[in-house]
Amino acid sequence: MNEQITTGQVHHAFLTVSDVARSRDFHTSLLGFQVAAEFGNRVLLSNGGVILALGPAPNPSRAATGERFDENRLGLDHLCLSVGGAVELEQATRILDQHRVSRGEIEDLPNFKVQVLMSRDPDNIQLELIAPYG
């Protein structure tokens, strides 16, 4: 008998960050998230469809000082958020440029019928914005 756990959508993601206030400001001012709740040194953000938790390392004594995110280590590779379409991706490039956030160019992924724009958050976590064709 092949039993499987039936799962639904991702409920939330928790990102360990070096500076919670800086990351909160990045996600609220650039990506439209709102503060949903604060729990001590942790914050929950929501954009109406995604809950994003931000907090410091759970065990600060094991955290590497001055470390930046590296997707070549085990764990998270990137965070991908959807936007409405090509117009919103173009607008995102202007907003990221205005805030001097490093970004790539909008790329077509024809096999998936989407376009993607990659950038980095203040801790170097790769952030992708993805839009359907059309």
mmCIF file with all atom_site columns, C-alpha atoms in Angstrom:
data_model
loop_
_atom_site.group_PDB
_atom_site.id
_atom_site.type_symbol
_atom_site.label_atom_id
_atom_site.label_alt_id
_atom_site.label_comp_id
_atom_site.label_asym_id
_atom_site.label_entity_id
_atom_site.label_seq_id
_atom_site.pdbx_PDB_ins_code
_atom_site.Cartn_x
_atom_site.Cartn_y
_atom_site.Cartn_z
_atom_site.occupancy
_atom_site.B_iso_or_equiv
_atom_site.pdbx_formal_charge
_atom_site.auth_seq_id
_atom_site.auth_comp_id
_atom_site.auth_asym_id
_atom_site.auth_atom_id
_atom_site.pdbx_PDB_model_num
ATOM 1   C CA . MET A 1 1   ? 0.000  0.000  0.000   1.00 0.00 ? 1   MET A CA 1
ATOM 2   C CA . ASN A 1 2   ? 1.419  3.346  -1.056  1.00 0.00 ? 2   ASN A CA 1
ATOM 3   C CA . GLU A 1 3   ? 0.370  5.872  1.568   1.00 0.00 ? 3   GLU A CA 1
ATOM 4   C CA . GLN A 1 4   ? 1.202  9.543  1.166   1.00 0.00 ? 4   GLN A CA 1
ATOM 5   C CA . ILE A 1 5   ? 0.594  12.630 3.236   1.00 0.00 ? 5   ILE A CA 1
ATOM 6   C CA . THR A 1 6   ? -1.784 14.970 1.425   1.00 0.00 ? 6   THR A CA 1
ATOM 7   C CA . THR A 1 7   ? -0.508 18.534 1.646   1.00 0.00 ? 7   THR A CA 1
ATOM 8   C CA . GLY A 1 8   ? -1.832 21.885 0.512   1.00 0.00 ? 8   GLY A CA 1
ATOM 9   C CA . GLN A 1 9   ? -0.229 25.238 -0.189  1.00 0.00 ? 9   GLN A CA 1
ATOM 10  C CA . VAL A 1 10  ? 2.786  26.473 1.739   1.00 0.00 ? 10  VAL A CA 1
ATOM 11  C CA . HIS A 1 11  ? 1.449  28.070 4.919   1.00 0.00 ? 11  HIS A CA 1
ATOM 12  C CA . HIS A 1 12  ? 4.475  30.220 5.759   1.00 0.00 ? 12  HIS A CA 1
ATOM 13  C CA . ALA A 1 13  ? 8.217  30.554 5.398   1.00 0.00 ? 13  ALA A CA 1
ATOM 14  C CA . PHE A 1 14  ? 10.576 31.579 8.188   1.00 0.00 ? 14  PHE A CA 1
ATOM 15  C CA . LEU A 1 15  ? 13.778 33.371 7.225   1.00 0.00 ? 15  LEU A CA 1
ATOM 16  C CA . THR A 1 16  ? 16.652 33.673 9.672   1.00 0.00 ? 16  THR A CA 1
ATOM 17  C CA . VAL A 1 17  ? 18.046 37.172 9.151   1.00 0.00 ? 17  VAL A CA 1
ATOM 18  C CA . SER A 1 18  ? 20.900 39.220 10.593  1.00 0.00 ? 18  SER A CA 1
ATOM 19  C CA . ASP A 1 19  ? 18.815 42.358 11.253  1.00 0.00 ? 19  ASP A CA 1
ATOM 20  C CA . VAL A 1 20  ? 15.058 41.867 11.695  1.00 0.00 ? 20  VAL A CA 1
ATOM 21  C CA . ALA A 1 21  ? 14.193 45.577 11.437  1.00 0.00 ? 21  ALA A CA 1
ATOM 22  C CA . ARG A 1 22  ? 16.174 45.979 8.202   1.00 0.00 ? 22  ARG A CA 1
ATOM 23  C CA . SER A 1 23  ? 14.562 42.877 6.669   1.00 0.00 ? 23  SER A CA 1
ATOM 24  C CA . ARG A 1 24  ? 11.087 43.955 7.820   1.00 0.00 ? 24  ARG A CA 1
ATOM 25  C CA . ASP A 1 25  ? 11.609 47.341 6.158   1.00 0.00 ? 25  ASP A CA 1
ATOM 26  C CA . PHE A 1 26  ? 12.817 45.695 2.935   1.00 0.00 ? 26  PHE A CA 1
ATOM 27  C CA . HIS A 1 27  ? 9.793  43.396 2.677   1.00 0.00 ? 27  HIS A CA 1
ATOM 28  C CA . THR A 1 28  ? 7.216  46.007 3.713   1.00 0.00 ? 28  THR A CA 1
ATOM 29  C CA . SER A 1 29  ? 8.537  48.960 1.718   1.00 0.00 ? 29  SER A CA 1
ATOM 30  C CA . LEU A 1 30  ? 9.464  47.107 -1.484  1.00 0.00 ? 30  LEU A CA 1
ATOM 31  C CA . LEU A 1 31  ? 7.308  43.985 -1.615  1.00 0.00 ? 31  LEU A CA 1
ATOM 32  C CA . GLY A 1 32  ? 3.967  45.079 -0.185  1.00 0.00 ? 32  GLY A CA 1
ATOM 33  C CA . PHE A 1 33  ? 4.035  42.952 2.952   1.00 0.00 ? 33  PHE A CA 1
ATOM 34  C CA . GLN A 1 34  ? 2.301  44.222 6.083   1.00 0.00 ? 34  GLN A CA 1
ATOM 35  C CA . VAL A 1 35  ? 3.266  43.481 9.675   1.00 0.00 ? 35  VAL A CA 1
ATOM 36  C CA . ALA A 1 36  ? 0.749  40.888 10.923  1.00 0.00 ? 36  ALA A CA 1
ATOM 37  C CA . ALA A 1 37  ? 2.232  40.269 14.371  1.00 0.00 ? 37  ALA A CA 1
ATOM 38  C CA . GLU A 1 38  ? 5.375  40.664 16.424  1.00 0.00 ? 38  GLU A CA 1
ATOM 39  C CA . PHE A 1 39  ? 6.650  38.111 18.916  1.00 0.00 ? 39  PHE A CA 1
ATOM 40  C CA . GLY A 1 40  ? 9.610  39.502 20.821  1.00 0.00 ? 40  GLY A CA 1
ATOM 41  C CA . ASN A 1 41  ? 12.461 39.681 18.313  1.00 0.00 ? 41  ASN A CA 1
ATOM 42  C CA . ARG A 1 42  ? 10.452 37.956 15.558  1.00 0.00 ? 42  ARG A CA 1
ATOM 43  C CA . VAL A 1 43  ? 7.935  39.452 13.139  1.00 0.00 ? 43  VAL A CA 1
ATOM 44  C CA . LEU A 1 44  ? 5.234  37.902 10.945  1.00 0.00 ? 44  LEU A CA 1
ATOM 45  C CA . LEU A 1 45  ? 4.535  39.619 7.651   1.00 0.00 ? 45  LEU A CA 1
ATOM 46  C CA . SER A 1 46  ? 1.687  38.960 5.255   1.00 0.00 ? 46  SER A CA 1
ATOM 47  C CA . ASN A 1 47  ? 0.842  40.039 1.733   1.00 0.00 ? 47  ASN A CA 1
ATOM 48  C CA . GLY A 1 48  ? -2.629 38.499 1.900   1.00 0.00 ? 48  GLY A CA 1
ATOM 49  C CA . GLY A 1 49  ? -1.497 35.211 0.385   1.00 0.00 ? 49  GLY A CA 1
ATOM 50  C CA . VAL A 1 50  ? 1.897  34.479 1.912   1.00 0.00 ? 50  VAL A CA 1
ATOM 51  C CA . ILE A 1 51  ? 2.994  34.631 5.531   1.00 0.00 ? 51  ILE A CA 1
ATOM 52  C CA . LEU A 1 52  ? 6.678  35.414 5.932   1.00 0.00 ? 52  LEU A CA 1
ATOM 53  C CA . ALA A 1 53  ? 8.300  35.172 9.363   1.00 0.00 ? 53  ALA A CA 1
ATOM 54  C CA . LEU A 1 54  ? 11.579 36.954 10.049  1.00 0.00 ? 54  LEU A CA 1
ATOM 55  C CA . GLY A 1 55  ? 13.794 36.416 13.041  1.00 0.00 ? 55  GLY A CA 1
ATOM 56  C CA . PRO A 1 56  ? 17.341 36.081 14.312  1.00 0.00 ? 56  PRO A CA 1
ATOM 57  C CA . ALA A 1 57  ? 19.142 32.752 14.562  1.00 0.00 ? 57  ALA A CA 1
ATOM 58  C CA . PRO A 1 58  ? 17.267 30.485 16.995  1.00 0.00 ? 58  PRO A CA 1
ATOM 59  C CA . ASN A 1 59  ? 20.526 29.739 18.833  1.00 0.00 ? 59  ASN A CA 1
ATOM 60  C CA . PRO A 1 60  ? 22.688 32.898 18.620  1.00 0.00 ? 60  PRO A CA 1
ATOM 61  C CA . SER A 1 61  ? 25.695 31.076 20.108  1.00 0.00 ? 61  SER A CA 1
ATOM 62  C CA . ARG A 1 62  ? 25.790 28.899 16.970  1.00 0.00 ? 62  ARG A CA 1
ATOM 63  C CA . ALA A 1 63  ? 25.293 31.765 14.489  1.00 0.00 ? 63  ALA A CA 1
ATOM 64  C CA . ALA A 1 64  ? 28.328 32.768 12.438  1.00 0.00 ? 64  ALA A CA 1
ATOM 65  C CA . THR A 1 65  ? 29.197 36.435 12.910  1.00 0.00 ? 65  THR A CA 1
ATOM 66  C CA . GLY A 1 66  ? 28.908 38.457 9.728   1.00 0.00 ? 66  GLY A CA 1
ATOM 67  C CA . GLU A 1 67  ? 27.590 35.499 7.734   1.00 0.00 ? 67  GLU A CA 1
ATOM 68  C CA . ARG A 1 68  ? 25.639 36.117 4.546   1.00 0.00 ? 68  ARG A CA 1
ATOM 69  C CA . PHE A 1 69  ? 23.197 33.765 2.888   1.00 0.00 ? 69  PHE A CA 1
ATOM 70  C CA . ASP A 1 70  ? 24.635 31.174 0.509   1.00 0.00 ? 70  ASP A CA 1
ATOM 71  C CA . GLU A 1 71  ? 22.272 28.964 -1.485  1.00 0.00 ? 71  GLU A CA 1
ATOM 72  C CA . ASN A 1 72  ? 25.054 26.397 -1.875  1.00 0.00 ? 72  ASN A CA 1
ATOM 73  C CA . ARG A 1 73  ? 24.552 25.311 1.742   1.00 0.00 ? 73  ARG A CA 1
ATOM 74  C CA . LEU A 1 74  ? 21.791 22.942 2.821   1.00 0.00 ? 74  LEU A CA 1
ATOM 75  C CA . GLY A 1 75  ? 18.384 24.546 3.227   1.00 0.00 ? 75  GLY A CA 1
ATOM 76  C CA . LEU A 1 76  ? 16.741 27.398 1.382   1.00 0.00 ? 76  LEU A CA 1
ATOM 77  C CA . ASP A 1 77  ? 17.869 28.149 -2.154  1.00 0.00 ? 77  ASP A CA 1
ATOM 78  C CA . HIS A 1 78  ? 15.603 31.125 -2.879  1.00 0.00 ? 78  HIS A CA 1
ATOM 79  C CA . LEU A 1 79  ? 12.215 32.662 -2.233  1.00 0.00 ? 79  LEU A CA 1
ATOM 80  C CA . CYS A 1 80  ? 9.913  33.150 -5.235  1.00 0.00 ? 80  CYS A CA 1
ATOM 81  C CA . LEU A 1 81  ? 6.881  35.448 -5.172  1.00 0.00 ? 81  LEU A CA 1
ATOM 82  C CA . SER A 1 82  ? 4.415  35.887 -8.007  1.00 0.00 ? 82  SER A CA 1
ATOM 83  C CA . VAL A 1 83  ? 3.354  39.190 -9.529  1.00 0.00 ? 83  VAL A CA 1
ATOM 84  C CA . GLY A 1 84  ? 0.497  39.918 -11.928 1.00 0.00 ? 84  GLY A CA 1
ATOM 85  C CA . GLY A 1 85  ? 2.369  40.099 -15.216 1.00 0.00 ? 85  GLY A CA 1
ATOM 86  C CA . ALA A 1 86  ? 5.074  41.688 -17.342 1.00 0.00 ? 86  ALA A CA 1
ATOM 87  C CA . VAL A 1 87  ? 3.997  45.231 -16.439 1.00 0.00 ? 87  VAL A CA 1
ATOM 88  C CA . GLU A 1 88  ? 4.501  44.473 -12.748 1.00 0.00 ? 88  GLU A CA 1
ATOM 89  C CA . LEU A 1 89  ? 7.925  42.967 -13.442 1.00 0.00 ? 89  LEU A CA 1
ATOM 90  C CA . GLU A 1 90  ? 8.961  46.116 -15.319 1.00 0.00 ? 90  GLU A CA 1
ATOM 91  C CA . GLN A 1 91  ? 7.685  48.223 -12.416 1.00 0.00 ? 91  GLN A CA 1
ATOM 92  C CA . ALA A 1 92  ? 9.668  46.025 -10.009 1.00 0.00 ? 92  ALA A CA 1
ATOM 93  C CA . THR A 1 93  ? 12.888 46.747 -11.925 1.00 0.00 ? 93  THR A CA 1
ATOM 94  C CA . ARG A 1 94  ? 12.311 50.495 -11.498 1.00 0.00 ? 94  ARG A CA 1
ATOM 95  C CA . ILE A 1 95  ? 11.501 50.180 -7.787  1.00 0.00 ? 95  ILE A CA 1
ATOM 96  C CA . LEU A 1 96  ? 14.528 47.979 -7.119  1.00 0.00 ? 96  LEU A CA 1
ATOM 97  C CA . ASP A 1 97  ? 16.744 50.409 -9.048  1.00 0.00 ? 97  ASP A CA 1
ATOM 98  C CA . GLN A 1 98  ? 15.371 53.388 -7.098  1.00 0.00 ? 98  GLN A CA 1
ATOM 99  C CA . HIS A 1 99  ? 16.263 51.601 -3.853  1.00 0.00 ? 99  HIS A CA 1
ATOM 100 C CA . ARG A 1 100 ? 19.656 50.489 -5.227  1.00 0.00 ? 100 ARG A CA 1
ATOM 101 C CA . VAL A 1 101 ? 18.812 46.811 -4.822  1.00 0.00 ? 101 VAL A CA 1
ATOM 102 C CA . SER A 1 102 ? 20.995 44.576 -6.973  1.00 0.00 ? 102 SER A CA 1
ATOM 103 C CA . ARG A 1 103 ? 18.969 42.695 -9.573  1.00 0.00 ? 103 ARG A CA 1
ATOM 104 C CA . GLY A 1 104 ? 19.245 40.721 -12.768 1.00 0.00 ? 104 GLY A CA 1
ATOM 105 C CA . GLU A 1 105 ? 17.360 41.241 -15.987 1.00 0.00 ? 105 GLU A CA 1
ATOM 106 C CA . ILE A 1 106 ? 13.856 39.943 -16.682 1.00 0.00 ? 106 ILE A CA 1
ATOM 107 C CA . GLU A 1 107 ? 14.279 36.483 -18.198 1.00 0.00 ? 107 GLU A CA 1
ATOM 108 C CA . ASP A 1 108 ? 11.843 34.420 -20.240 1.00 0.00 ? 108 ASP A CA 1
ATOM 109 C CA . LEU A 1 109 ? 11.341 30.803 -19.191 1.00 0.00 ? 109 LEU A CA 1
ATOM 110 C CA . PRO A 1 110 ? 9.315  29.580 -22.193 1.00 0.00 ? 110 PRO A CA 1
ATOM 111 C CA . ASN A 1 111 ? 9.071  25.977 -20.990 1.00 0.00 ? 111 ASN A CA 1
ATOM 112 C CA . PHE A 1 112 ? 7.154  27.238 -17.946 1.00 0.00 ? 112 PHE A CA 1
ATOM 113 C CA . LYS A 1 113 ? 5.387  30.131 -19.754 1.00 0.00 ? 113 LYS A CA 1
ATOM 114 C CA . VAL A 1 114 ? 6.666  32.663 -17.223 1.00 0.00 ? 114 VAL A CA 1
ATOM 115 C CA . GLN A 1 115 ? 9.115  35.512 -16.874 1.00 0.00 ? 115 GLN A CA 1
ATOM 116 C CA . VAL A 1 116 ? 11.348 35.890 -13.837 1.00 0.00 ? 116 VAL A CA 1
ATOM 117 C CA . LEU A 1 117 ? 13.314 38.708 -12.212 1.00 0.00 ? 117 LEU A CA 1
ATOM 118 C CA . MET A 1 118 ? 15.973 37.881 -9.641  1.00 0.00 ? 118 MET A CA 1
ATOM 119 C CA . SER A 1 119 ? 17.328 40.113 -6.897  1.00 0.00 ? 119 SER A CA 1
ATOM 120 C CA . ARG A 1 120 ? 18.800 39.785 -3.397  1.00 0.00 ? 120 ARG A CA 1
ATOM 121 C CA . ASP A 1 121 ? 17.521 40.863 0.009   1.00 0.00 ? 121 ASP A CA 1
ATOM 122 C CA . PRO A 1 122 ? 19.768 42.578 2.594   1.00 0.00 ? 122 PRO A CA 1
ATOM 123 C CA . ASP A 1 123 ? 21.115 39.186 3.790   1.00 0.00 ? 123 ASP A CA 1
ATOM 124 C CA . ASN A 1 124 ? 21.835 38.041 0.213   1.00 0.00 ? 124 ASN A CA 1
ATOM 125 C CA . ILE A 1 125 ? 18.833 35.682 0.078   1.00 0.00 ? 125 ILE A CA 1
ATOM 126 C CA . GLN A 1 126 ? 17.871 35.318 -3.570  1.00 0.00 ? 126 GLN A CA 1
ATOM 127 C CA . LEU A 1 127 ? 14.412 36.699 -4.220  1.00 0.00 ? 127 LEU A CA 1
ATOM 128 C CA . GLU A 1 128 ? 12.641 35.861 -7.456  1.00 0.00 ? 128 GLU A CA 1
ATOM 129 C CA . LEU A 1 129 ? 9.597  37.624 -8.821  1.00 0.00 ? 129 LEU A CA 1
ATOM 130 C CA . ILE A 1 130 ? 7.709  35.514 -11.337 1.00 0.00 ? 130 ILE A CA 1
ATOM 131 C CA . ALA A 1 131 ? 4.948  36.468 -13.777 1.00 0.00 ? 131 ALA A CA 1
ATOM 132 C CA . PRO A 1 132 ? 2.915  34.446 -16.275 1.00 0.00 ? 132 PRO A CA 1
ATOM 133 C CA . TYR A 1 133 ? 3.158  35.251 -19.966 1.00 0.00 ? 133 TYR A CA 1
ATOM 134 C CA . GLY A 1 134 ? 0.375  37.387 -21.292 1.00 0.00 ? 134 GLY A CA 1
#
